[in-house]
Amino acid sequence: MYRYKIRNKWNIALRICLFLLCISSSLHAREIDLSGSRLLVSNSIQSPVKETIIRVLQEEIDKRAGIYPDITDTWEGTSIIALALSSDDSLNGRALPEKAKLSLKAESFSVIVEEAPSQTIIWLVGVDARGVLFAAGHLLRTSLFAGKQFLFDPSNAIKSEPEYPIRGHQLGYRDTANSYDAWSKEQYEQYIRELAIFGTNCIETIPFDNTPSPHMKVSKEEMNRHISTVCKNYGLDYWVWTPVNVDLSDESLFQAEVKKHSDYYRRCPYLSHVFVPGGDPGDNHPRYVIPFLKAIAGELKKQHPQAGVWISLQGFSDEQIDYFYHYLETESPDWLRGVVSGPGSPPLSDTRYRLPQKYMHRHYADITHTVRCLYPTLRWDQAFALTLGREPVNPQPFYYAVLHDRYAPFTDGFLAYSDGAHDDLNKCIWSRKGWSKKEDAVGITEQYVRFFFGINSGDRVADAILGLERNWDGPIEANGGIEMTFSRWQQLEQAYPRSQEDWRWQMLLLRAYYDTYVKRRKLYEQALERGANDLLAQAPEIGSEEAMKLALKKITEADRINIAPQLRTKIEDYCEALYHSVGLQTSVGKYRASGPERGCVLDFVDYPLNNRWWLADQFEKITRMKTEAEKLAALAVIGTWENPPKGSYYDNISNISQSPRVTTTVYDATDVAWWDGGKSRKRLSTQLFQNFPRIVYEDLDPKGRYLIRIAGYGDALLRIDGERISPTLYSKELEEFKEFPIDRRFFQDGKLEVSFDEPEESHLNWRQHSKICDIWLIKRN
């Protein structure tokens, strides 16, 4: 009886909990039907932004739900979307809600729901016209459009203001972009609109790059004028990036450059800011750059009185940086608006510390590249680096959310570097994080999915996108999630066939297929190389020539057998679809990309993931050796390259699969040398490098004898436990060795910490900087 009573009480409690849970879920899921809404708009919202906001709401709602909300001047109807400024006392005789009173912070807004039995009013109230635009964006991002329905959850009503005043992206209409140069005027406006819906408030273009592109539908001058006008219509700031590639110490060139700027300012219909990078490109001392900036600031003021001039310290030496700050401290010029920090600039924290408070500080963040860039992809497998390259489709919401929050406090915001549509989600992540750091990567990705694909969170498309980011975390061989993510994307591909026309959807599917194809190829081709090395080990018994012939036949099976032809076909199909839908140029030959590193993933889809090209070249050299002993010795080096003697260790520095002891940081992650247009025949480990890696060895034999061997290029300034070590062998050429004997006193505790000093190479182009590719800790007999 006692047990029955207890069980009965638990059943009653369980039923109550389920009942309350149902009520809670019902309340949470209650959505207002705005399908019959009309727009009531305050005349105090300035033109042309007012007309633009109306058009955005009408066209985006119509596009998603087949509903076109009309304009009204009365409060009649079941649902009204009311647009007003917080300074309005009333709108058409109706007082604004008390909640609509906002702070004076620019761009802030409220989305307020007023419900009555017979009518629902959604108030979109901004402190200024931009605030109303961003309120409209919030409504569009957080609503659900299904069939002929337009639904809004009242829990998404909000009062909000931006944390950072600069939130923008560079969309340069130029040949080097992997897609922008193929866009029409309509595509540019639509893309700018979508960025504004996610909180972007400024756009930057590149007006002085006159390199022609075979994809351009209109001239560069016409498109840049159009983008300027679009920004004016949307109330966004319009920036231009204007590097100086002439010698400013030459007075005639100086004056010609000033005139070029002056002429452009006169022709430009709307301009907010001019950004001149000090270097990258450019090679002028600030003693010439500063007078130039002052001169163009005077010309700018004549045509665009509110516009500002900015400079970056990219490429400046310590002396040049000190010169610049000394000028600011002694002259305090009012014509300078601020400083931009980009690749090659001093650390953002240093810049904010040294920069007088009167000047603003903008982050020129690179969210478009994966290698050879400011923020390389961490823990990236070598196979991805060699095939996907520098500009693949690269949604990395978690990584870029972390980067934004790490550096934003030192700035007034960002205007990110982009070279194409492939980084689309990253732009939305930074735009929302720039609005509020409280927003998280998952939530922003869900907004992205809801707005662009019209898919609710229940289908977990956001999880599938986040899975693509996880595909790039760590060794391919150990990443079982790649196949799981691929399976999910195949399901989504079948479930949403209408989405196949959407370029964003196409990009995500391309990545899912590409990642899986690369994984399967790498597993197969690396197994072939291990088989080839086993055959080379037999060289002393079967002879060097026979061993090389058998090994080469084994490793080149990958040229004769494609283990995933169906995936390969789908990759080609999506590359073709993306070229037609968004102008994405994934091949130099087929789609006329400007260069192989500009997103040409199709050109590298079958790039070798073992060393068969290198091996064939090495065998040719070995065949020409005079004696069998020399040949066998050379084959032994090749065959044991990745398999040193027992008790020894090998690290392929930038291959996450073969570098378990290497510490990777955002400042020195995987990088690719990029020789021969990316089609180098060098050993794979030689093509990838770090500049000054850190390695920790443990469980060493305190009574053993060890030496460190290094392959790379240039200098290797080795330290053991913080102490500089001298070499006994020191070749600076590729695939030759440096050797450092290690005194036993360093590893009596069974541990070694290896680091490298950075050589003084500021006088060299970064491509000539020293590189560390392979490291061995070899236990000697």
Coordinates of N, CA, C and O in Angstrom, one line a residue, residues 581-667:
S581 N 25.3 31.1 -60.2 CA 24.4 31.7 -59.2 C 25.0 33.0 -58.6 O 24.3 33.9 -58.3
V582 N 26.3 32.9 -58.3 CA 26.9 34.0 -57.6 C 28.3 34.5 -58.1 O 29.0 35.3 -57.6
G583 N 28.6 33.9 -59.3 CA 29.9 34.3 -59.9 C 31.1 33.7 -59.3 O 32.2 34.2 -59.5
L584 N 31.0 32.7 -58.4 CA 32.2 32.1 -57.7 C 33.1 31.4 -58.7 O 32.7 30.5 -59.4
Q585 N 34.4 31.9 -58.7 CA 35.3 31.4 -59.7 C 36.3 30.4 -59.1 O 37.3 30.7 -58.5
T586 N 35.9 29.1 -59.2 CA 36.7 28.0 -58.5 C 37.8 27.4 -59.4 O 38.4 26.4 -59.0
S587 N 38.0 28.0 -60.6 CA 39.0 27.5 -61.5 C 39.5 28.6 -62.4 O 38.8 29.4 -62.8
V588 N 40.8 28.6 -62.6 CA 41.4 29.6 -63.5 C 41.0 29.3 -64.9 O 40.6 30.1 -65.7
G589 N 41.2 28.0 -65.3 CA 40.9 27.6 -66.7 C 39.4 27.6 -67.1 O 39.0 28.2 -68.1
K590 N 38.6 27.0 -66.2 CA 37.2 26.9 -66.5 C 36.4 28.1 -66.2 O 35.5 28.4 -67.0
Y591 N 36.7 28.8 -65.1 CA 35.9 29.9 -64.7 C 36.6 31.3 -64.7 O 36.1 32.3 -64.2
R592 N 37.8 31.3 -65.3 CA 38.6 32.5 -65.5 C 38.8 33.3 -64.1 O 38.7 34.5 -64.1
A593 N 39.2 32.5 -63.1 CA 39.6 33.2 -61.9 C 40.9 34.0 -62.1 O 41.7 33.6 -63.0
S594 N 41.1 35.0 -61.3 CA 42.3 35.9 -61.5 C 43.6 35.2 -61.2 O 44.7 35.6 -61.6
G595 N 43.6 34.1 -60.4 CA 44.8 33.4 -60.0 C 44.4 32.2 -59.2 O 43.3 32.1 -58.6
P596 N 45.3 31.2 -59.1 CA 45.0 29.9 -58.5 C 44.7 30.0 -57.0 O 44.0 29.1 -56.5
E597 N 45.2 31.0 -56.3 CA 45.0 31.1 -54.9 C 43.7 31.8 -54.5 O 43.4 32.0 -53.4
R598 N 43.0 32.3 -55.6 CA 41.7 33.0 -55.4 C 40.5 32.1 -55.4 O 39.6 32.2 -56.2
G599 N 40.5 31.2 -54.4 CA 39.3 30.3 -54.3 C 39.2 29.2 -55.3 O 38.1 28.6 -55.5
C600 N 40.3 28.8 -56.0 CA 40.3 27.9 -57.1 C 40.3 26.4 -56.5 O 41.2 25.6 -56.9
V601 N 39.3 26.0 -55.8 CA 39.3 24.7 -55.2 C 39.1 23.6 -56.2 O 39.6 22.5 -56.0
L602 N 38.5 23.9 -57.3 CA 38.3 22.9 -58.3 C 39.7 22.5 -59.0 O 39.9 21.4 -59.3
D603 N 40.6 23.5 -59.1 CA 41.9 23.2 -59.7 C 42.8 22.4 -58.8 O 43.7 21.8 -59.3
F604 N 42.4 22.3 -57.5 CA 43.3 21.5 -56.6 C 42.6 20.3 -56.0 O 43.1 19.7 -55.1
V605 N 41.4 20.0 -56.5 CA 40.6 18.9 -55.9 C 41.3 17.6 -56.0 O 41.1 16.7 -55.1
D606 N 42.2 17.4 -57.0 CA 42.9 16.1 -57.1 C 44.4 16.3 -56.8 O 45.2 15.4 -57.2
Y607 N 44.8 17.4 -56.2 CA 46.2 17.6 -55.9 C 46.7 16.4 -55.0 O 46.0 16.0 -54.1
P608 N 47.9 15.9 -55.3 CA 48.4 14.7 -54.5 C 48.4 14.9 -53.0 O 48.9 15.9 -52.5
L609 N 47.9 13.9 -52.3 CA 48.0 14.0 -50.8 C 48.9 12.9 -50.3 O 48.9 12.6 -49.1
N610 N 49.8 12.5 -51.2 CA 51.0 11.8 -50.8 C 52.2 12.4 -51.6 O 52.0 13.3 -52.4
N611 N 53.4 11.8 -51.4 CA 54.6 12.5 -52.0 C 55.0 11.8 -53.3 O 56.1 11.8 -53.6
R612 N 54.0 11.4 -54.1 CA 54.3 10.7 -55.4 C 55.1 11.6 -56.4 O 56.0 11.2 -57.1
W613 N 54.7 12.9 -56.5 CA 55.5 13.8 -57.4 C 56.9 14.0 -56.9 O 57.8 13.9 -57.7
W614 N 57.1 14.2 -55.6 CA 58.4 14.4 -55.0 C 59.2 13.1 -55.2 O 60.4 13.2 -55.5
L615 N 58.6 12.0 -54.9 CA 59.3 10.7 -55.0 C 59.8 10.5 -56.4 O 60.9 10.0 -56.6
A616 N 59.0 10.7 -57.4 CA 59.4 10.5 -58.8 C 60.6 11.4 -59.1 O 61.6 10.9 -59.8
D617 N 60.6 12.6 -58.6 CA 61.8 13.5 -58.9 C 63.0 13.0 -58.2 O 64.1 13.1 -58.7
Q618 N 62.8 12.6 -56.9 CA 64.0 12.1 -56.1 C 64.6 10.8 -56.8 O 65.8 10.6 -56.9
F619 N 63.7 9.9 -57.3 CA 64.2 8.7 -57.9 C 65.0 9.0 -59.2 O 66.0 8.3 -59.5
E620 N 64.6 10.1 -59.9 CA 65.4 10.5 -61.1 C 66.8 10.9 -60.7 O 67.8 10.5 -61.3
K621 N 66.9 11.6 -59.6 CA 68.2 12.1 -59.1 C 69.0 10.9 -58.6 O 70.3 10.8 -58.9
I622 N 68.4 10.0 -57.9 CA 69.1 8.8 -57.3 C 69.6 7.9 -58.5 O 70.7 7.3 -58.4
T623 N 68.8 7.7 -59.5 CA 69.2 6.9 -60.6 C 70.5 7.4 -61.2 O 71.3 6.6 -61.7
R624 N 70.8 8.7 -61.2 CA 72.0 9.2 -61.8 C 73.2 9.1 -60.9 O 74.3 9.5 -61.2
M625 N 73.0 8.6 -59.6 CA 74.1 8.5 -58.7 C 75.0 7.4 -59.2 O 74.6 6.4 -59.9
K626 N 76.3 7.4 -58.9 CA 77.3 6.6 -59.5 C 77.3 5.2 -58.9 O 77.6 4.2 -59.6
T627 N 77.1 5.1 -57.6 CA 77.3 3.8 -56.9 C 76.0 3.3 -56.3 O 75.1 4.1 -55.9
E628 N 75.9 2.0 -56.1 CA 74.7 1.4 -55.5 C 74.7 1.8 -54.0 O 73.6 2.0 -53.4
A629 N 75.8 2.0 -53.4 CA 75.9 2.4 -52.0 C 75.3 3.7 -51.8 O 74.5 4.0 -50.8
E630 N 75.6 4.7 -52.7 CA 75.0 6.0 -52.6 C 73.5 6.0 -52.8 O 72.7 6.6 -52.1
K631 N 73.0 5.1 -53.7 CA 71.6 5.0 -54.0 C 70.9 4.4 -52.8 O 69.8 5.0 -52.4
L632 N 71.4 3.4 -52.2 CA 70.8 2.8 -51.0 C 70.7 3.8 -49.9 O 69.7 3.8 -49.1
A633 N 71.8 4.6 -49.7 CA 71.8 5.5 -48.6 C 70.7 6.6 -48.8 O 70.0 7.0 -47.8
A634 N 70.6 7.1 -50.0 CA 69.6 8.1 -50.3 C 68.2 7.5 -50.1 O 67.3 8.2 -49.6
L635 N 68.0 6.2 -50.6 CA 66.6 5.6 -50.4 C 66.3 5.4 -48.9 O 65.2 5.5 -48.5
A636 N 67.3 5.2 -48.1 CA 67.1 5.0 -46.7 C 66.6 6.3 -46.0 O 65.7 6.3 -45.2
V637 N 67.2 7.4 -46.5 CA 66.7 8.7 -45.9 C 65.2 8.9 -46.3 O 64.4 9.3 -45.5
I638 N 64.9 8.6 -47.5 CA 63.5 8.8 -48.0 C 62.5 7.9 -47.2 O 61.5 8.3 -46.7
G639 N 62.9 6.6 -47.2 CA 62.0 5.6 -46.6 C 61.8 5.8 -45.1 O 60.8 5.3 -44.6
T640 N 62.8 6.4 -44.4 CA 62.6 6.5 -43.0 C 62.4 8.0 -42.6 O 62.5 8.3 -41.4
W641 N 62.1 8.9 -43.6 CA 61.9 10.3 -43.3 C 60.9 10.5 -42.2 O 61.1 11.3 -41.2
E642 N 59.7 9.8 -42.2 CA 58.7 9.9 -41.2 C 58.7 8.9 -40.1 O 57.9 8.8 -39.2
N643 N 59.7 8.0 -40.2 CA 59.8 6.8 -39.3 C 61.3 6.7 -38.8 O 62.0 5.8 -39.2
P644 N 61.7 7.6 -37.9 CA 63.1 7.6 -37.5 C 63.3 6.4 -36.5 O 62.3 5.7 -36.2
P645 N 64.5 6.1 -36.1 CA 64.8 4.9 -35.3 C 64.1 4.9 -34.0 O 63.5 5.9 -33.6
K646 N 64.0 3.7 -33.4 CA 63.3 3.5 -32.1 C 63.8 4.5 -31.1 O 65.0 4.7 -31.0
G647 N 62.9 5.1 -30.3 CA 63.3 6.1 -29.3 C 63.4 7.5 -29.9 O 63.7 8.4 -29.1
S648 N 63.2 7.6 -31.2 CA 63.3 9.0 -31.8 C 61.9 9.5 -32.1 O 60.9 8.7 -32.0
Y649 N 61.8 10.8 -32.5 CA 60.5 11.4 -32.7 C 60.6 12.2 -34.0 O 61.7 12.8 -34.3
Y650 N 59.5 12.3 -34.7 CA 59.4 13.1 -35.9 C 58.1 14.0 -35.9 O 57.1 13.5 -35.5
D651 N 58.3 15.2 -36.2 CA 57.1 16.1 -36.3 C 57.2 16.8 -37.7 O 58.1 17.5 -38.0
N652 N 56.1 16.7 -38.4 CA 55.8 17.4 -39.7 C 55.1 18.7 -39.2 O 53.9 18.7 -38.9
I653 N 55.9 19.8 -39.1 CA 55.5 20.9 -38.3 C 54.1 21.4 -38.5 O 53.3 21.7 -37.6
S654 N 53.7 21.5 -39.8 CA 52.3 22.1 -40.1 C 51.3 21.0 -40.6 O 50.4 21.4 -41.2
N655 N 51.6 19.8 -40.2 CA 50.6 18.7 -40.5 C 50.1 18.3 -39.2 O 50.8 17.6 -38.4
I656 N 48.9 18.7 -38.8 CA 48.3 18.4 -37.5 C 48.2 16.9 -37.3 O 48.2 16.4 -36.1
S657 N 48.2 16.1 -38.4 CA 48.2 14.6 -38.2 C 49.6 14.1 -37.7 O 49.6 13.0 -37.2
Q658 N 50.6 14.9 -38.0 CA 52.0 14.4 -37.7 C 52.8 15.3 -36.8 O 54.0 15.4 -36.9
S659 N 52.1 16.1 -36.0 CA 52.8 17.1 -35.2 C 52.2 17.1 -33.8 O 51.8 18.2 -33.3
P660 N 52.1 16.0 -33.1 CA 51.4 16.0 -31.8 C 52.2 16.8 -30.7 O 51.6 17.2 -29.7
R661 N 53.4 17.1 -30.9 CA 54.2 17.8 -29.9 C 54.3 19.3 -30.2 O 54.9 20.0 -29.4
V662 N 53.7 19.8 -31.3 CA 53.9 21.2 -31.7 C 52.7 22.0 -31.1 O 51.6 21.6 -31.2
T663 N 53.0 23.1 -30.6 CA 52.0 24.1 -30.1 C 51.7 25.1 -31.3 O 52.6 25.7 -31.8
T664 N 50.5 25.2 -31.6 CA 50.1 26.1 -32.7 C 49.3 27.3 -32.1 O 48.5 27.1 -31.2
T665 N 49.7 28.4 -32.6 CA 49.0 29.7 -32.1 C 48.5 30.4 -33.3 O 48.8 30.2 -34.5
V666 N 47.6 31.4 -33.0 CA 47.1 32.2 -34.1 C 48.1 33.0 -34.8 O 47.9 33.5 -35.9
Y667 N 49.2 33.3 -34.1 CA 50.3 34.1 -34.7 C 51.3 33.2 -35.6 O 52.1 33.8 -36.3

